[in-house]
Tab-separated table of C-alpha atoms and ligand atoms in Angstrom:
chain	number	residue	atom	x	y	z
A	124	UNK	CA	-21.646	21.231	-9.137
A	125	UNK	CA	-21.571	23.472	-11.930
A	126	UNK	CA	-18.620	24.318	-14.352
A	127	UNK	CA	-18.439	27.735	-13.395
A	128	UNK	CA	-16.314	26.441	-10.918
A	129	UNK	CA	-13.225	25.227	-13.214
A	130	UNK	CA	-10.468	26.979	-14.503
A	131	UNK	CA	-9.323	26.519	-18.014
A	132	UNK	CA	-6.294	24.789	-16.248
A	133	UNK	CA	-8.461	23.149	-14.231
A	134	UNK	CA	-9.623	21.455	-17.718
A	135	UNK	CA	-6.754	20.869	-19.464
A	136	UNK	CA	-5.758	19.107	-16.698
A	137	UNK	CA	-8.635	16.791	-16.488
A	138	UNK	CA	-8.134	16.285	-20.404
A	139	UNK	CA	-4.270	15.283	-20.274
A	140	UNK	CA	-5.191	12.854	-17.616
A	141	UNK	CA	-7.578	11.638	-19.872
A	142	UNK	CA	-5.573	11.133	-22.445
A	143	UNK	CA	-3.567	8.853	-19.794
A	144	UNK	CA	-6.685	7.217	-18.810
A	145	UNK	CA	-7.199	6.193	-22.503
A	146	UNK	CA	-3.627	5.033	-22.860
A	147	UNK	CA	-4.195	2.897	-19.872
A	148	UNK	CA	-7.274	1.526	-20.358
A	149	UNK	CA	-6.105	0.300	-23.659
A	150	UNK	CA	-2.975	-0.954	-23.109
A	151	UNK	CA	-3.480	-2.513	-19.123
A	152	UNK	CA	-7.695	-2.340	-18.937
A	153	UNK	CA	-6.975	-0.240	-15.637
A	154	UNK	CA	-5.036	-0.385	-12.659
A	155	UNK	CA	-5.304	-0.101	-8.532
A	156	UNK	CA	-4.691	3.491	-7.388
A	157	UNK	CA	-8.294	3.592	-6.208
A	158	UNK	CA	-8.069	0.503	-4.647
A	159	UNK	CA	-10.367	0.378	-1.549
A	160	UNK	CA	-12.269	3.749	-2.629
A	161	UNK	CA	-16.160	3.121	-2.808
A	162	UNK	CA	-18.053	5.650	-5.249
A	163	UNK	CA	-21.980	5.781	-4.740
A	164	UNK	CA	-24.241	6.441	-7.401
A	165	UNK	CA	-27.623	7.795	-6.278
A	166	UNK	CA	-29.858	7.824	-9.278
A	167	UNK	CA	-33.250	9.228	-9.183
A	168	UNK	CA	-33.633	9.852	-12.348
A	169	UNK	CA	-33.006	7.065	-15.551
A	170	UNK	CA	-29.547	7.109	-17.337
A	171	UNK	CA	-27.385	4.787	-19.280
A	172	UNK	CA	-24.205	5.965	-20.150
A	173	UNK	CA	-23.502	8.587	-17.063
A	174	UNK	CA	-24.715	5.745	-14.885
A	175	UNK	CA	-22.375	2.751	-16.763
A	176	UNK	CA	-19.454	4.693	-16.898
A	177	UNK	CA	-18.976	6.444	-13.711
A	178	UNK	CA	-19.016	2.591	-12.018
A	179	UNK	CA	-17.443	1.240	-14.788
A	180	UNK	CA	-14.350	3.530	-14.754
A	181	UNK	CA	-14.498	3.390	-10.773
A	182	UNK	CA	-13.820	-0.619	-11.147
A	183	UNK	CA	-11.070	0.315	-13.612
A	184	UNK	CA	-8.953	2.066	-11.324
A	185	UNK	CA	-9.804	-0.525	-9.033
A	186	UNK	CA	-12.010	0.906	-6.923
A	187	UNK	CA	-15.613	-0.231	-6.158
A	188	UNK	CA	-19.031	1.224	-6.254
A	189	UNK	CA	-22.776	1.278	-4.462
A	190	UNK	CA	-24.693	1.265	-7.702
A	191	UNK	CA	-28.532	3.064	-6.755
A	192	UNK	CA	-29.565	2.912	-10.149
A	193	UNK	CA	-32.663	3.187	-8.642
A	194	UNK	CA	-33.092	5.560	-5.667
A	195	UNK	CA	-36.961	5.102	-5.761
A	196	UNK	CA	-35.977	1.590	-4.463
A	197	UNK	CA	-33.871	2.996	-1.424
A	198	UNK	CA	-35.449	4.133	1.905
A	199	UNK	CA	-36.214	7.741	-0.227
A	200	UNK	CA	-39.563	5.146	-0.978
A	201	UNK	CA	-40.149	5.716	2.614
A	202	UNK	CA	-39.579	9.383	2.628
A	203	UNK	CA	-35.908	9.508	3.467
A	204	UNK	CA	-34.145	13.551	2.941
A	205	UNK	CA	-31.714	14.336	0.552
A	206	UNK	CA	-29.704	15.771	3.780
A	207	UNK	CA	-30.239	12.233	5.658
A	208	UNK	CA	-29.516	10.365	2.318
A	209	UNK	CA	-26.058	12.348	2.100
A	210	UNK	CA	-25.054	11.194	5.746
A	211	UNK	CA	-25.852	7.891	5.007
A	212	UNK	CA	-24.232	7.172	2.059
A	213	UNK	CA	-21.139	9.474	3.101
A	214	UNK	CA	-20.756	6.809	5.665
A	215	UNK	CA	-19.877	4.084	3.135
A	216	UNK	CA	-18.546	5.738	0.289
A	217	UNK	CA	-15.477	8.482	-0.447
A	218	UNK	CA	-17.113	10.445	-3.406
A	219	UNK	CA	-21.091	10.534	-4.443
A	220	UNK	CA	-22.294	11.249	-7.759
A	221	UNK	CA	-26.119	11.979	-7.932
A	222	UNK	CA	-28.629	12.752	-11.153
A	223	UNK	CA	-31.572	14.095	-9.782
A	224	UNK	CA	-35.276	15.687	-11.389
A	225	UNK	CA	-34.708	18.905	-9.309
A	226	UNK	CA	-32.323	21.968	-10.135
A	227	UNK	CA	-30.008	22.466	-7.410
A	228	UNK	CA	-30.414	18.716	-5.735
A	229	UNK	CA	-26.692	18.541	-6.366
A	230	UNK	CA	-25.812	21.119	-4.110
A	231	UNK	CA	-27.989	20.171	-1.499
A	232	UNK	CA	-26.455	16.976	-1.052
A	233	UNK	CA	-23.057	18.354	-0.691
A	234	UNK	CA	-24.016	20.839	1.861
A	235	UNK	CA	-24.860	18.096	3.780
A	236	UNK	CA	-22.256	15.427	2.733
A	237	UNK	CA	-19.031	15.277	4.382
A	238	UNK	CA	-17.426	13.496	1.605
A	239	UNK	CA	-16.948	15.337	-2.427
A	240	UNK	CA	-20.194	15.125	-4.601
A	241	UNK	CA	-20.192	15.003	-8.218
A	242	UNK	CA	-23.198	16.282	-9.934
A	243	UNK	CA	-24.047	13.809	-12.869
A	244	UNK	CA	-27.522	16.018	-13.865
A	245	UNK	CA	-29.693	18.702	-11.487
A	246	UNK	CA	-32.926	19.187	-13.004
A	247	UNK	CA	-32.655	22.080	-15.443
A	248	UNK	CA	-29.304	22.715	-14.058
A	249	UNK	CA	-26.089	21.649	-15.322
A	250	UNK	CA	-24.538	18.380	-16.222
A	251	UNK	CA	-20.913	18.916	-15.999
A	252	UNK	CA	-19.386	15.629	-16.863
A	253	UNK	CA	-21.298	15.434	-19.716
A	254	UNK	CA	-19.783	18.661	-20.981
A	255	UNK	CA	-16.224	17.754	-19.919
A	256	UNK	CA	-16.484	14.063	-22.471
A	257	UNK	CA	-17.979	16.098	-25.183
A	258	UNK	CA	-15.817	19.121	-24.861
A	259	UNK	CA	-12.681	16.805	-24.576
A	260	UNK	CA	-13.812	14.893	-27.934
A	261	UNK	CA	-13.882	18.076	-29.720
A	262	UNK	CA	-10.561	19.131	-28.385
A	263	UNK	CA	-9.216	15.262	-29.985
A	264	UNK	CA	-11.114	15.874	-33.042
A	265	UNK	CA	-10.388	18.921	-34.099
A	266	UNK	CA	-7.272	19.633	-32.082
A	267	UNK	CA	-7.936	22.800	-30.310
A	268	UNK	CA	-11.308	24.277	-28.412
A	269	UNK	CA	-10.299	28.011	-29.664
A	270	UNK	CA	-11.554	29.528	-32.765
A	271	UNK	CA	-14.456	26.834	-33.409
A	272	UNK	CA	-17.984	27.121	-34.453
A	273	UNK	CA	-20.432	24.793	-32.800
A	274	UNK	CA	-24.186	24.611	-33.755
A	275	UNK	CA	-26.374	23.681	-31.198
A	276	UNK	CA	-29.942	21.856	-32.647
A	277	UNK	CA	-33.109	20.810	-31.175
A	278	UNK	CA	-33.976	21.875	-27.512
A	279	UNK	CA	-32.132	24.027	-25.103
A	280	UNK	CA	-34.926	25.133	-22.679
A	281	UNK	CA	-34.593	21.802	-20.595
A	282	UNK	CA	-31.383	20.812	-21.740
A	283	UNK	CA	-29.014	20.831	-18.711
A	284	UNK	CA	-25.680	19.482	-20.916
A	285	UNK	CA	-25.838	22.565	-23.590
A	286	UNK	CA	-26.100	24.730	-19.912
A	287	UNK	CA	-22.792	23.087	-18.721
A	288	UNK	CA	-20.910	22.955	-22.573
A	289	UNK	CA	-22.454	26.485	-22.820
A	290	UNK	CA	-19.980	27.481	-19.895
A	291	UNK	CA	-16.757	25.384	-20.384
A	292	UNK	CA	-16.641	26.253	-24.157
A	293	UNK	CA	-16.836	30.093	-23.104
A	294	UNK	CA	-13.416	29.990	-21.336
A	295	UNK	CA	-11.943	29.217	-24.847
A	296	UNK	CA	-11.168	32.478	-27.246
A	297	UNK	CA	-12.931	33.034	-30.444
A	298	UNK	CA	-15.868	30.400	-29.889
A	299	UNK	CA	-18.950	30.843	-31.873
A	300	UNK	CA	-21.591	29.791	-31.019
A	301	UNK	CA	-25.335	29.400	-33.635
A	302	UNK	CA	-28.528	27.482	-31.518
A	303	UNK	CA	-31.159	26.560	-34.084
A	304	UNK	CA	-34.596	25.328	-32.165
A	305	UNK	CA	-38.198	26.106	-32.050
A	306	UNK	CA	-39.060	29.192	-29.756
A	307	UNK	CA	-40.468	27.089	-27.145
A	308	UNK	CA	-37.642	25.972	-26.681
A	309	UNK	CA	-35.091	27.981	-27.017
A	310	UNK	CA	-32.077	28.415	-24.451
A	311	UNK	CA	-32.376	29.501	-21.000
A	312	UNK	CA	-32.483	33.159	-20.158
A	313	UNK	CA	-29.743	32.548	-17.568
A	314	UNK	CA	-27.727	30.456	-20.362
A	315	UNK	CA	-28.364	33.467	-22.849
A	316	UNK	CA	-27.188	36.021	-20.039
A	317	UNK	CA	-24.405	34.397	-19.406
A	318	UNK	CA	-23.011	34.467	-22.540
A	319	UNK	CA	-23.603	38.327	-23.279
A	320	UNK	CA	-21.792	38.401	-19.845
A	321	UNK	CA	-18.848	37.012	-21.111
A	322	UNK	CA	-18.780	38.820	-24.898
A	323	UNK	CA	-19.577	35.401	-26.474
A	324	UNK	CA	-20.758	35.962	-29.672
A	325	UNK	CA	-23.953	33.992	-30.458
A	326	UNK	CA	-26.887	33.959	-32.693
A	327	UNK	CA	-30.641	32.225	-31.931
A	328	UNK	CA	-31.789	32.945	-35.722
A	329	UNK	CA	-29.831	31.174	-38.506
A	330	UNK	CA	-31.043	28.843	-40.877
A	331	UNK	CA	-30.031	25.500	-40.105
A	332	UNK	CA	-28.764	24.740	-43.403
A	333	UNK	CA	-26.392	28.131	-43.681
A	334	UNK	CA	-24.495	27.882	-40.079
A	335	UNK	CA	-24.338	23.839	-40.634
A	336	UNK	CA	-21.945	24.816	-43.878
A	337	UNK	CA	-19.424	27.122	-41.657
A	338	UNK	CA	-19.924	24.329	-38.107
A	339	UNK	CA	-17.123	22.834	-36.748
A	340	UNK	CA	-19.322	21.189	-34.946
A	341	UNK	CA	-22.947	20.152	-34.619
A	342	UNK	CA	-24.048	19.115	-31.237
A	343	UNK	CA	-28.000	17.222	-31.716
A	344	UNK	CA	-30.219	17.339	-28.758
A	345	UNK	CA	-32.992	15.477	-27.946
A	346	UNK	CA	-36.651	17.075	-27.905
A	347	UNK	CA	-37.718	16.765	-24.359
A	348	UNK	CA	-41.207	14.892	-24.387
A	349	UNK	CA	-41.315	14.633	-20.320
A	350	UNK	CA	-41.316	18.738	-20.195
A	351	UNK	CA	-43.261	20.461	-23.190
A	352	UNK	CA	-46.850	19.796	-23.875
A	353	UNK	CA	-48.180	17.144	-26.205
A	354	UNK	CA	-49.229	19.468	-29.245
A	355	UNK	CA	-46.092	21.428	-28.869
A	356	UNK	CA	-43.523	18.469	-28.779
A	357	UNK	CA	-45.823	17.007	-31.999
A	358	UNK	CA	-45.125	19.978	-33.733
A	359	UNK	CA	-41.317	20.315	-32.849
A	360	UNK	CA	-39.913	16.981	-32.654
A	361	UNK	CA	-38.921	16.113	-36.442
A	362	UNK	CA	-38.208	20.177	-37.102
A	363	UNK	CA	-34.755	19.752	-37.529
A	364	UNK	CA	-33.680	16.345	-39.150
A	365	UNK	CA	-30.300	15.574	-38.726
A	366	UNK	CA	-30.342	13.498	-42.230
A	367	UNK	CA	-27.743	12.231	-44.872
A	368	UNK	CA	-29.286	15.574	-46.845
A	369	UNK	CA	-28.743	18.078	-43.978
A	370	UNK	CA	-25.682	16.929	-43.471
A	371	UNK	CA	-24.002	16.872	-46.775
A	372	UNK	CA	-22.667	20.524	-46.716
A	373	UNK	CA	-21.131	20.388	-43.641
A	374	UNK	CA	-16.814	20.283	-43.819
A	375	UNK	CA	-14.946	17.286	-44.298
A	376	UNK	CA	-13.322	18.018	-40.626
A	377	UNK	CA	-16.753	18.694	-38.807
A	378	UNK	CA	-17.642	16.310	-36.074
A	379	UNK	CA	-21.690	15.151	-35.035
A	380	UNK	CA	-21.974	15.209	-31.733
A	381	UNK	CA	-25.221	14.059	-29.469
A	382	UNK	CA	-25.193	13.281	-25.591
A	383	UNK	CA	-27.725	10.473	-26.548
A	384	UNK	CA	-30.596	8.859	-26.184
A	385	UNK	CA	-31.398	10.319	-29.672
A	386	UNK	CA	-35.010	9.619	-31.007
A	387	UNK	CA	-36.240	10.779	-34.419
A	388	UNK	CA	-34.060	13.961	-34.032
A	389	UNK	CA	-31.024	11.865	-35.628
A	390	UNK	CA	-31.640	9.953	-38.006
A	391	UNK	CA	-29.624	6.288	-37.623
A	392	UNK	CA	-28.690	6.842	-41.270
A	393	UNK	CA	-25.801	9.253	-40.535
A	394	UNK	CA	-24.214	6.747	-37.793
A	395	UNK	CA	-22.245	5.282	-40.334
A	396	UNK	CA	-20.519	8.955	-41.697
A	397	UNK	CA	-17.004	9.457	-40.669
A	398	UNK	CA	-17.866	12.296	-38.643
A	399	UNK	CA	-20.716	11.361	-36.414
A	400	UNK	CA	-18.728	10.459	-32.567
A	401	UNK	CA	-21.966	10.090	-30.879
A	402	UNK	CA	-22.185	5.614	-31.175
A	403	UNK	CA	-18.400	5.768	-30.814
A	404	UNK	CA	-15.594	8.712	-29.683
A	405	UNK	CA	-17.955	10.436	-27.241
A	406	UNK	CA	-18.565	7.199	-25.423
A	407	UNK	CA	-15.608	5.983	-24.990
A	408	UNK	CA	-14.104	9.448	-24.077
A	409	UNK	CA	-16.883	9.584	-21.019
A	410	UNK	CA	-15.015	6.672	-19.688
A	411	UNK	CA	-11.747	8.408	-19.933
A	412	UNK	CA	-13.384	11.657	-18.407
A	413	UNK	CA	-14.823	10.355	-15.765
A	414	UNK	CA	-11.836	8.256	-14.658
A	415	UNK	CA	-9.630	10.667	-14.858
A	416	UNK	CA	-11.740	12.573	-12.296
A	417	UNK	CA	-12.392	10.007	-9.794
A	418	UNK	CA	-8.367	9.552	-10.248
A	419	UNK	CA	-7.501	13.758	-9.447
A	420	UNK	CA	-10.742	14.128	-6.795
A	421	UNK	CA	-9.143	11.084	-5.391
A	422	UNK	CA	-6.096	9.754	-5.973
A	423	UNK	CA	-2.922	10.763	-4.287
A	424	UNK	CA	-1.666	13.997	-4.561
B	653	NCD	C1	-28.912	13.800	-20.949
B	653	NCD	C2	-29.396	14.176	-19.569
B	653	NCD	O1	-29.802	13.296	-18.776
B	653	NCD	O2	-29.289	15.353	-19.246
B	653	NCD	N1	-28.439	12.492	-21.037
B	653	NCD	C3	-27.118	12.196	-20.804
B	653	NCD	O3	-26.635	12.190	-19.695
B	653	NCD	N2	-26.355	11.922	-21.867
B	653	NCD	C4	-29.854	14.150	-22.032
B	653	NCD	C5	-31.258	13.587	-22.072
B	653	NCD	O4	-31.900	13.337	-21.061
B	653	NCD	O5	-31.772	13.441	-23.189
């Protein structure tokens, strides 16, 4: 539901079965232990690459899936629950993994689910397995999650995966932490309470082009059209161009990071710079992620 709930050995485990899941997938393409498992995806909101690769690393471990890309298409059309929607599909399938426009669908679903539920997006919630790929590529990239600086650009306010990367990268000592947006859109008071909770040391007021010299890493988010009004996402959607020229101070051994889609936030320019993951590393590693969960939520012990 919400990385709160994971352990910093919790994650390192998930990330050395990873690294397994890569090896496998690129040497064998996949293998059977989830052989007769069904996964259900119940999608009620659009998405590519959370979609793609939960089924496609289900079928890689050999299981199968019950792909709802569409739950507007399922008897929810007809006014179906979220509680009757969890016995239903709990009746074919061993694990669920829903997106969902509301904060807190996730949890509703398991309370009424008899069978695990993997939240893949609540609203303005969390998005947990989006912050387990991206914290994992950082990990591979620059070969440790302690001691890093990441700068966070472009929307936070209705951003659930900076919410869940917020939270895993705050189990790691000496992370830093710069978020560079318009006002309107700045991080969650719950995100921002969170992290004075736990000593994090953060700043909401640096020039983009000073903390993008000293980043390890700079994750780009997409302005949300669907949630601020028209004027206001005129005004902030091409603030902070992620360019060839914004770029070229940043270290040799920083990483560009996005969850994608990206719109005119990123320009396609820097997709060909050694250091931008987001069209390569960080897809591929959602793959690995997400296998490798499906393989310890289900999988024999
Ligand atoms: C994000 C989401 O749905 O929260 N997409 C994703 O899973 N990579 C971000 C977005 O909607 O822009």
């Amino acid at each position: 539901m919400s990385v709160e709930s994971f352990l910093k050995t919790d994650i390192l485990q998930l990330f050395e079965t990873a690294d397994r899941m890569q090896k496998l997938v690129q040497t064998r393409g996949g293998d059977d232990s989830l052989k007769h498992k069904v996964l259900a995806t119940l999608f009620y909101e659009p998405s590519s690459r959370t979609f793609a690769s939960f089924v496609s690393a289900m079928q890689r471990l050999g299981g199968t899936s019950i792909p709802m890309q569409d739950m507007t298409h399922s008897s929810v059309a007809k006014g179906e629950s979220l509680p009757d929607t969890a016995q239903v599909f709990s009746s074919y399938a061993d694990v669920l993994v829903i997106r969902h426009p509301d904060t807190g669908s996730a949890r509703e679903l398991a309370q009424h689910a008899p069978v695990p539920v993997i939240n893949a997006g609540d609203g303005l919630g969390e998005h947990p397995t989006q912050a387990f790929l991206d914290a994992y590529t950082m990990k591979k990239e620059l070969g440790r999650l302690d001691n890093i600086h990441i700068v966070f650009v472009g929307e936070f306010a209705h951003y659930r995966p900076v919410n869940s990367l917020v939270k895993l990268l705050a189990l790691f000592p000496r992370i830093r932490m710069s978020f560079v947006s318009a006002p309107e859109v700045a991080l969650q008071a719950e995100t921002r309470v969170f992290l004075r909770s736990k000593g994090i040391v953060f700043n909401e007021d640096s020039k983009l082009e000073d903390v993008l010299q000293e980043a390890d890493v700079v994750y780009i988010t997409r302005p949300k059209r669907e949630f601020v009004p028209a004027d206001v996402y005129e005004r902030i959607k091409g603030l902070y161009p992620i360019n060839p020229e914004a770029i070229q101070n940043m270290q040799r051994h920083s990483v560009i990071m996005h969850p994608l889609p990206r719109l005119a936030e990123l320009s396609v320019e820097v997709d060909s710079d050694p250091r931008a993951l987001y069209l390569s590393k960080q897809l591929k590693n959602g793959l690995y992620i997400r296998m490798a969960l499906l393989k310890l939520m289900l999988g024999r012990k």
